[in-house]
Short mmCIF file of C-alpha atoms in Angstrom, two decimals:
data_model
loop_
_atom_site.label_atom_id
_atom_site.label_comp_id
_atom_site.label_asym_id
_atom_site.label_seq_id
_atom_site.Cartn_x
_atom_site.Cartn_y
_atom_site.Cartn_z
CA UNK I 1 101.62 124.47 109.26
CA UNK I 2 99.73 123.72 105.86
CA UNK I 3 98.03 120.56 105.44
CA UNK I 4 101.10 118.79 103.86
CA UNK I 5 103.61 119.67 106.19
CA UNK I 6 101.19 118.29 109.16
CA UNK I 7 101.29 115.03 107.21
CA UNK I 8 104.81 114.78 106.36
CA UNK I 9 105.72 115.46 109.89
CA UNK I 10 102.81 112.37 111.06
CA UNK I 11 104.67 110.18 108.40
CA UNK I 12 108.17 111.16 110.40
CA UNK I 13 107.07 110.53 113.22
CA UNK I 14 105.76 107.34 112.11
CA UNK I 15 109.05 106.66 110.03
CA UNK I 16 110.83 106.52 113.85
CA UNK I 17 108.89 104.42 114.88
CA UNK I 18 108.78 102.16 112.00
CA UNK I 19 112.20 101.05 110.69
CA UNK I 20 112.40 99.45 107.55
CA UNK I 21 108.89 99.97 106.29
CA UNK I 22 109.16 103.08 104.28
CA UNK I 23 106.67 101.57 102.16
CA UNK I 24 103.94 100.66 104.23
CA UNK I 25 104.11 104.17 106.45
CA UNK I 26 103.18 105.14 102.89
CA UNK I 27 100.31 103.23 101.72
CA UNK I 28 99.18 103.62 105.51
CA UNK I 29 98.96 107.78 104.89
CA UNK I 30 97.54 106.65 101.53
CA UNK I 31 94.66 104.84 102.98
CA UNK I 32 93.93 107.39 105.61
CA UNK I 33 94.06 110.27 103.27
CA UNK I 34 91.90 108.31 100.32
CA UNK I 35 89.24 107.92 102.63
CA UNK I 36 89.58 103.99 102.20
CA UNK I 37 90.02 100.67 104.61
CA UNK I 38 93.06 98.86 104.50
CA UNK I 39 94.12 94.70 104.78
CA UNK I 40 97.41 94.63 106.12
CA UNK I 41 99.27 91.18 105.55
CA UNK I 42 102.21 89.28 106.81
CA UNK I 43 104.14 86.96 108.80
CA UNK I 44 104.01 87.28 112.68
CA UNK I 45 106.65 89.95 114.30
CA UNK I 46 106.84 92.17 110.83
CA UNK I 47 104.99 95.36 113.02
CA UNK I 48 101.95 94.96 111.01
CA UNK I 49 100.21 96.42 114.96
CA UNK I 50 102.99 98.65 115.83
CA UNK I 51 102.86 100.79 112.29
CA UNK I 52 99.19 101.03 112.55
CA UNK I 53 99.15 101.72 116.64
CA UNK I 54 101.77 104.46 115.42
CA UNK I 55 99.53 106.07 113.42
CA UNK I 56 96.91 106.32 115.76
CA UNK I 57 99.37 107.34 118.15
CA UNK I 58 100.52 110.24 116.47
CA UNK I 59 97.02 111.40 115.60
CA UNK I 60 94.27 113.13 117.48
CA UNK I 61 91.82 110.86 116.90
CA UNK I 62 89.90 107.30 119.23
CA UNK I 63 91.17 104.25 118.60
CA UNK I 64 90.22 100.89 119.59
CA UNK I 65 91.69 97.32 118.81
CA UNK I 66 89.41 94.49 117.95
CA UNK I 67 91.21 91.01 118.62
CA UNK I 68 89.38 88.79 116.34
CA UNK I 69 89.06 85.06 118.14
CA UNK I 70 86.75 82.00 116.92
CA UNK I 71 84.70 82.96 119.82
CA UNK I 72 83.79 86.72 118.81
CA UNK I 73 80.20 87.65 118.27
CA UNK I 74 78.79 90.41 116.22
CA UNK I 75 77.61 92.19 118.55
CA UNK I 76 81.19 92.13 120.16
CA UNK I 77 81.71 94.87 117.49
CA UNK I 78 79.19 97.11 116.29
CA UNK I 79 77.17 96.69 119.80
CA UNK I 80 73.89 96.10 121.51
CA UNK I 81 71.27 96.92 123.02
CA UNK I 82 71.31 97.11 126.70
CA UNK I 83 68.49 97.02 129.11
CA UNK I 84 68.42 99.88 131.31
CA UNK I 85 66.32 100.34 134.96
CA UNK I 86 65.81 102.89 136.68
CA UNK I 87 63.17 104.24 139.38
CA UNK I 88 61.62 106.42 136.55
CA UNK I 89 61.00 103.44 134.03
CA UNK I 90 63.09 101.44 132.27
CA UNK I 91 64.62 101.36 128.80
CA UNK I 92 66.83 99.90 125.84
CA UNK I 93 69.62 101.61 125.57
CA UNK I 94 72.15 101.47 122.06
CA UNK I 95 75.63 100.63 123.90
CA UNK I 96 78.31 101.38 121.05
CA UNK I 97 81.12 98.42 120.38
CA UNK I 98 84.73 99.27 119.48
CA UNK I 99 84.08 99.91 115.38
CA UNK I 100 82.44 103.25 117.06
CA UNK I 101 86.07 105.03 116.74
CA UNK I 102 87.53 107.17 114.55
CA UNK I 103 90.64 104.44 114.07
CA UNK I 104 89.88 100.40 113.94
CA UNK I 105 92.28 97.99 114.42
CA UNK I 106 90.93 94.23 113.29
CA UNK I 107 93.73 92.22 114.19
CA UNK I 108 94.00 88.44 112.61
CA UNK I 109 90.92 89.31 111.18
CA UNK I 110 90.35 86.14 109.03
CA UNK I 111 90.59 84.06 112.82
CA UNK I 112 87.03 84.86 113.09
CA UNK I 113 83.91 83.45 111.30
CA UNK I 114 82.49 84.73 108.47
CA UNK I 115 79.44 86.54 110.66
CA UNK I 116 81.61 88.28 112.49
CA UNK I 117 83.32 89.20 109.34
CA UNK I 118 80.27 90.67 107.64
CA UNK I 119 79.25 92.62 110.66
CA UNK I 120 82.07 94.94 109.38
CA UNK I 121 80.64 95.29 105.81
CA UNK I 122 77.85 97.95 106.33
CA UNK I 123 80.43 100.03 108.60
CA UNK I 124 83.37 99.69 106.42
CA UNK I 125 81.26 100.21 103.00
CA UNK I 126 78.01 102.75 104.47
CA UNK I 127 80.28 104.47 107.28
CA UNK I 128 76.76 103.22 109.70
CA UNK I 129 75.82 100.14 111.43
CA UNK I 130 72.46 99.55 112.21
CA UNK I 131 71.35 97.53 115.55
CA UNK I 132 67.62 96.78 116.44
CA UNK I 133 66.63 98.22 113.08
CA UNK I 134 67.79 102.09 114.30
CA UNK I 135 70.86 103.38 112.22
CA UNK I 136 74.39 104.72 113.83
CA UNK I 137 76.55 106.85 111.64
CA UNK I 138 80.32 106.77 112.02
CA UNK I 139 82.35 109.33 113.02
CA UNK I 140 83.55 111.37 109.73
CA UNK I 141 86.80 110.21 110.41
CA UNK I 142 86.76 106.64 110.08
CA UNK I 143 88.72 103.85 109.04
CA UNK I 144 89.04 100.22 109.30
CA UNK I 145 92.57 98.55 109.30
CA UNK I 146 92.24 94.73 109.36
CA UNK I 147 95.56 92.44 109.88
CA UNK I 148 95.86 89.07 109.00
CA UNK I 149 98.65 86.23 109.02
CA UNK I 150 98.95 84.37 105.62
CA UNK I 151 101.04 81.14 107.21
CA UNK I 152 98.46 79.46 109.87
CA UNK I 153 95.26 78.24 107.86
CA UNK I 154 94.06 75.84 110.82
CA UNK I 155 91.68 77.40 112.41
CA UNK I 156 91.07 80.52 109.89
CA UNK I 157 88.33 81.52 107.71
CA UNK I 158 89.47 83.26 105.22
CA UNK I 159 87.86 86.50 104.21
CA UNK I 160 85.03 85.74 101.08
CA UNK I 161 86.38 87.47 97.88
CA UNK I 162 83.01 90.01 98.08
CA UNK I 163 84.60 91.50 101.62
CA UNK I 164 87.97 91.76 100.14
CA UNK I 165 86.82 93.69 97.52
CA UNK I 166 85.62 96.47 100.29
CA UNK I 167 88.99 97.04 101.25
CA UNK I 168 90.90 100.22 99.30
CA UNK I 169 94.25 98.53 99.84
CA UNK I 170 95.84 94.90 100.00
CA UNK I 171 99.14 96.10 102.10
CA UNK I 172 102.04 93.08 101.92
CA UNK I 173 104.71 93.47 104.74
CA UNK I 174 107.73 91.60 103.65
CA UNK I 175 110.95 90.72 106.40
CA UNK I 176 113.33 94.08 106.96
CA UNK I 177 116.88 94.30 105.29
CA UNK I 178 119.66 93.12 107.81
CA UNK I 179 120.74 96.47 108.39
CA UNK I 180 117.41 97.82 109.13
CA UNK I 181 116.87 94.65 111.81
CA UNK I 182 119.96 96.10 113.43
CA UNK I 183 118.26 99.36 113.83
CA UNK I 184 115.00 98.11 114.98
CA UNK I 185 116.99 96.17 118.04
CA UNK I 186 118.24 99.41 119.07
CA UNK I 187 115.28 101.18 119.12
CA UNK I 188 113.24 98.52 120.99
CA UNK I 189 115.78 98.42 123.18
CA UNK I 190 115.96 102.15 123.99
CA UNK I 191 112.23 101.43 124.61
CA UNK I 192 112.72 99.41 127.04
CA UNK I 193 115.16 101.28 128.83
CA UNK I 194 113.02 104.38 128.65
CA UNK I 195 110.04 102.38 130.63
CA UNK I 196 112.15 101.45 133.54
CA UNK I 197 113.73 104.61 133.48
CA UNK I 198 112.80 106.73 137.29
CA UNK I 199 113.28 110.11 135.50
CA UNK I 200 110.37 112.39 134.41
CA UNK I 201 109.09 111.39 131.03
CA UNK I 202 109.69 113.55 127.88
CA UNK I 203 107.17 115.64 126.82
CA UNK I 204 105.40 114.20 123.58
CA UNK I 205 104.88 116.53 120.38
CA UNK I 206 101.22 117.48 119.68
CA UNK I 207 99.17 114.77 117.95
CA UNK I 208 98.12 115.82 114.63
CA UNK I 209 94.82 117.48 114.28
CA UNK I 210 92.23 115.54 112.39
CA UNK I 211 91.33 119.19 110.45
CA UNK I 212 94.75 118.61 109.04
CA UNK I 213 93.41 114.76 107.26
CA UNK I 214 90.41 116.96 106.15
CA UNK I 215 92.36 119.77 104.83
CA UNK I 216 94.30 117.27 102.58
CA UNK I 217 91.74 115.71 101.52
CA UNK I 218 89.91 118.59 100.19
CA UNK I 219 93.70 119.44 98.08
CA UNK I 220 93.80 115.76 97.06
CA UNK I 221 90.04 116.24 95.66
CA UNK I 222 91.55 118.92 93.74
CA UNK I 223 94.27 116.74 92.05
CA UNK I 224 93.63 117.32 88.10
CA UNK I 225 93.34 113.66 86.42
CA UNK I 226 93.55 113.89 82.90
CA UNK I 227 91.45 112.18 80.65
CA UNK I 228 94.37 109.97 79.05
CA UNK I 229 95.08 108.91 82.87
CA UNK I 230 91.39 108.53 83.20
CA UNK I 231 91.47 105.84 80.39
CA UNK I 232 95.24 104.22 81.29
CA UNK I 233 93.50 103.40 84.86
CA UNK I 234 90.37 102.19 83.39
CA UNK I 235 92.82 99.98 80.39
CA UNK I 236 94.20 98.72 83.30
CA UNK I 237 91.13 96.68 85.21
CA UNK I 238 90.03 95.84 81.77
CA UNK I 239 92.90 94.05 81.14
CA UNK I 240 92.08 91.81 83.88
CA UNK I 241 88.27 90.65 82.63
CA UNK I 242 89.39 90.96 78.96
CA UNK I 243 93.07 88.82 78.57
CA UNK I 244 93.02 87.49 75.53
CA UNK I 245 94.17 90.83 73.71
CA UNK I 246 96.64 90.78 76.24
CA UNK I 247 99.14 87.72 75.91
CA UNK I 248 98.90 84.23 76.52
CA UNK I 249 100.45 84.29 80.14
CA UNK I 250 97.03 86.99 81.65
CA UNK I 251 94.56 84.32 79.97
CA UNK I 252 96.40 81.66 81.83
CA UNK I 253 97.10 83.05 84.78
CA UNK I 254 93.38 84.95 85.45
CA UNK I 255 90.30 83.40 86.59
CA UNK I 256 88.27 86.44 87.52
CA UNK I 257 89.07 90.14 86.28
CA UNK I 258 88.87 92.96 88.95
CA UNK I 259 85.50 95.11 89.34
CA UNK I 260 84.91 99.10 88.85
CA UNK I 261 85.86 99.08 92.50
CA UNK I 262 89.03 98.85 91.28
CA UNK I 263 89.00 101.76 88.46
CA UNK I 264 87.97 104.07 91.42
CA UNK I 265 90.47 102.95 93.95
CA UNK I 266 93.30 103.50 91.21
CA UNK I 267 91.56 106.83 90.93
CA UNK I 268 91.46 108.09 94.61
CA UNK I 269 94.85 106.17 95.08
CA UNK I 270 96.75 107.51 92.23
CA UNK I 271 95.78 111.27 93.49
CA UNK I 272 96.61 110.86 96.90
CA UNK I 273 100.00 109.62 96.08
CA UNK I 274 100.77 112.37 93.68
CA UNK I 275 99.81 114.47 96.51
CA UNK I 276 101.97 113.51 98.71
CA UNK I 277 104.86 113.41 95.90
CA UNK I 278 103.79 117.59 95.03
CA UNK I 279 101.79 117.27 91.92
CA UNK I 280 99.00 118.89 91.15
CA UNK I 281 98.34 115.82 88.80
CA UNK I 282 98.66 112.42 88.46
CA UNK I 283 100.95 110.93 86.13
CA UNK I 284 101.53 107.11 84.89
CA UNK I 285 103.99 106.36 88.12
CA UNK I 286 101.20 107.71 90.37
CA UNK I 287 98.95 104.66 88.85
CA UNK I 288 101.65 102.00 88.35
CA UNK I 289 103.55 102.33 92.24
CA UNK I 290 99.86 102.14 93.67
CA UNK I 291 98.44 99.13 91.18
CA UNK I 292 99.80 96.08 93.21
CA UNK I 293 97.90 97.16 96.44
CA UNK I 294 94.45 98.21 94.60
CA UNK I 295 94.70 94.73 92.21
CA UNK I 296 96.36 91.77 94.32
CA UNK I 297 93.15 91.65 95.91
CA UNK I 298 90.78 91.97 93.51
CA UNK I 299 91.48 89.38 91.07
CA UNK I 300 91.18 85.65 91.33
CA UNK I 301 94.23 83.46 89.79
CA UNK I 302 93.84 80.45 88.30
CA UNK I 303 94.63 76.89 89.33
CA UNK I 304 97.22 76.85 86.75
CA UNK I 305 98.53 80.09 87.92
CA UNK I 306 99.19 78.71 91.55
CA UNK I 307 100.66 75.85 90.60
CA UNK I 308 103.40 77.25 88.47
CA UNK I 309 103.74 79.64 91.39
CA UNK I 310 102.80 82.38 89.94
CA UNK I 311 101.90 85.57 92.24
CA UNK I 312 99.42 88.66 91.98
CA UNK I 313 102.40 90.75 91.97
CA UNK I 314 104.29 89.04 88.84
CA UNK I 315 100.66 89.29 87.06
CA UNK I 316 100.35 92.55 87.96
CA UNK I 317 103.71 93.15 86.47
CA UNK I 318 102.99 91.60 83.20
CA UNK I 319 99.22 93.73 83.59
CA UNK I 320 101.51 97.11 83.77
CA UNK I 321 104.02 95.92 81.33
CA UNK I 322 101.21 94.82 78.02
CA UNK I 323 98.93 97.69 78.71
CA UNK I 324 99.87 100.76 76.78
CA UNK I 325 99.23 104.38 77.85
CA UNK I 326 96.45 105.85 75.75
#
């Protein structure tokens, strides 16, 4: 198979066992593909685990799941070093922690304290962690996928804005359409059923190779941007620092514009989705269906802002709606 039929058939796979989330199956593949970390938010029982334990699932790669507690220690992720004894001497020995895989699952990340929380930033930023002042690269494939709830505050810290900014994506999971709820019962059910079941299991498909992420990535790196787009994505995070030329309602409602991060993120973004769409190029709908996970993040709202309610997404909507293509 090429390259993008292995990932459409890991985002069908995915799409079974995710019902109701077309979207976030999406900006999942879109994360993995860009190279990029992801924050995955919302409320508790909306599969923010299952879709990402899916993708691993379905892909030939490690994975390992970091529960973030109040308790957790830096070390408890990138690792130590371990004294070793043996009859020929004795040594320190680097013992890798679970951010050594090629898949990392951070789940409730913002439940642990801000320590913990930076001993991510070198791995997720550098792709290394360094213990005992010797470096560890990453694997190649690599990528950090951190979950957090947005209701319980007591006993959170949330992330600092500098760490947020490290993340590619801001993914919001919103509750399932009724119909869709219906379907999800079923298929936990038949789930269920299938684990008590005394008859030989069915055989499971071939995970995806990890070749086939690096293939399409090397296509996506071909992706022609042109220099109009180049400017409309760059017009875009302007917009946020600079609001004045921009209506009343952005000066209002922004306290802090996004940084470059963001112009590059729109960038690697905006090509992987018109990838997975069959361009060759990226055109305005590439940038605009991607902008509300690169920006939501990024930019700071003001007091004013929150207290008329006012979300990322509806300033993101006026953002798309006052800037003009080039």
């Amino acid at each position: 198979m090429t390259p993008r039929e292995e990932i459409e058939e890991l985002r069908a796979r995915m799409g079974q066992a995710i019902i109701g989330q077309r979207d976030v199956v999406e900006r999942l593949l879109i994360g993995l593909l860009a190279n990029g970390n992801l924050l995955v938010e919302g409320l508790p029982g909306l599969a923010k685990t299952r879709a990402i334990k899916s993708l691993a699932k379905n892909l030939d790669c490690d994975f390992s799941r970091i529960q973030f507690t109040p308790d957790l220690l830096p070390s408890d992720v990138t690792g130590t070093e371990v004294y070793h004894q043996a009859e020929g001497g004795a040594e320190f020995r680097f013992e890798p922690g679970p951010i050594f895989a090629n898949l990392v699952l951070a789940d409730e990340i913002n439940r642990a304290p801000a320590k913990v929380q930076a001993a991510l930033l070198e791995a997720m930023e550098e792709r290394q962690v360094t213990v005992a002042g010797t470096t560890h690269r990453m694997a190649p494939l690599f990528m950090v996928m951190a979950t957090q709830n947005p209701v319980e505050q007591e006993g959170t810290y949330p992330l600092p804005e500098a760490q947020m900014d490290r993340f590619l994506m801001h993914v919001l999971i919103d509750y399932p359409p009724v119909e869709d709820e219906v379907e999800v019962i079923r298929l936990v059910r038949g789930e269920e059923i299938a684990t008590q079941s005394t008859d030989a299991p069915k055989e499971k498909p071939a995970p995806i190779s990890q070749e086939a992420i690096f293939a399409a990535r090397r296509e996506i790196g071909a992706i022609h941007v042109a220099p109009a787009m180049e400017r409309y994505m760059a017009d875009l995070v302007n917009a946020t620092r600079h609001r004045d030329a921009y209506g009343d309602d952005l000066k209002r409602w922004i306290e802090v514009g996004a940084s470059p991060r963001a112009s590059l993120a729109l960038d690697r973004c905006g090509r992987t989705h018109a990838w997975l769409n069959g361009r060759d190029y990226v055109d305005p709908e590439d940038v605009r269906a991607i902008a509300p996970e690169v920006l939501r993040h990024r930019m700071m709202l003001t007091y004013e802002a929150q207290g008329e309610g006012v979300s990322a997404n509806r300033v993101i909507e006026e953002l798309i709606a006052q800037v003009a293509l080039p």
